[in-house]
Coordinates of C-alpha atoms in Angstrom, one line a residue:
X1 CA -2.4 25.2 -29.1
X2 CA -2.9 27.4 -25.9
X3 CA -1.0 27.8 -23.3
X4 CA -3.4 25.7 -21.2
X5 CA -3.0 22.8 -22.8
X6 CA 0.9 23.4 -23.4
X7 CA 1.3 23.6 -19.7
X8 CA -0.5 20.1 -18.7
X9 CA 1.5 17.3 -18.1
X10 CA 1.6 14.5 -21.0
X11 CA -0.3 11.1 -20.2
X12 CA 2.1 8.5 -19.6
X13 CA 1.4 5.7 -22.4
X14 CA 2.7 2.7 -20.1
X15 CA 0.1 0.3 -20.5
X16 CA -0.3 -2.8 -18.0
X17 CA -1.2 -6.0 -18.6
X18 CA -4.9 -7.0 -17.9
X19 CA -4.4 -9.3 -14.9
X20 CA -7.4 -12.5 -14.9
X21 CA -10.2 -12.2 -11.6
X22 CA -8.3 -15.6 -10.4
X23 CA -4.7 -13.9 -10.6
X24 CA -6.2 -10.5 -8.5
X25 CA -8.1 -13.0 -6.1
X26 CA -4.4 -14.4 -5.1
X27 CA -3.2 -11.6 -5.2
X28 CA -5.4 -10.2 -2.5
X29 CA -5.4 -13.3 -0.4
X30 CA -1.7 -13.6 -0.7
X31 CA -1.6 -10.0 0.9
X32 CA -4.3 -10.7 3.7
X33 CA -2.7 -13.6 4.5
X34 CA 0.7 -12.1 4.9
X35 CA -0.5 -9.1 6.9
X36 CA -2.4 -10.9 9.4
X37 CA 0.6 -13.3 9.9
X38 CA 2.6 -9.9 10.3
X39 CA -0.5 -8.5 12.7
X40 CA -0.1 -12.1 15.1
X41 CA 3.9 -11.7 14.7
X42 CA 3.4 -8.2 16.5
X43 CA 1.5 -8.6 18.7
X44 CA 2.0 -12.0 20.5
X45 CA 5.9 -11.1 20.5
X46 CA 6.8 -11.8 24.4
X47 CA 9.9 -10.5 25.9
X48 CA 12.8 -12.8 26.3
X49 CA 12.7 -13.7 30.2
X50 CA 16.3 -13.2 31.5
X51 CA 18.3 -15.7 33.7
X52 CA 17.7 -13.2 36.7
X53 CA 13.6 -13.9 36.3
X54 CA 13.6 -17.1 35.7
X55 CA 16.1 -18.3 38.9
X56 CA 14.1 -15.6 41.2
X57 CA 12.0 -17.5 44.2
X58 CA 8.0 -17.1 44.0
X59 CA 6.8 -15.5 47.1
X60 CA 3.5 -17.4 46.7
X61 CA 4.7 -21.2 46.2

C-alpha cells in the first residue's frame, strides 16, 4: 500500500434507502409549497399599527 492510499479517507458505507419517484416528487412539492408560504409571510408582513397612528386625524378628510 502506498503512502497516498493510506492518506485517503475511507468511504462511509452508509447506504440510504432508494426512494420511489412518487416519494421524491412529494418531497419536492412539499418543500416548494413551504418555501412559497414562508416567502409570502415574510414579504407581505405589514407593521402593526400603533394606537397613536389610528387616533391621528387625517389632514385630507
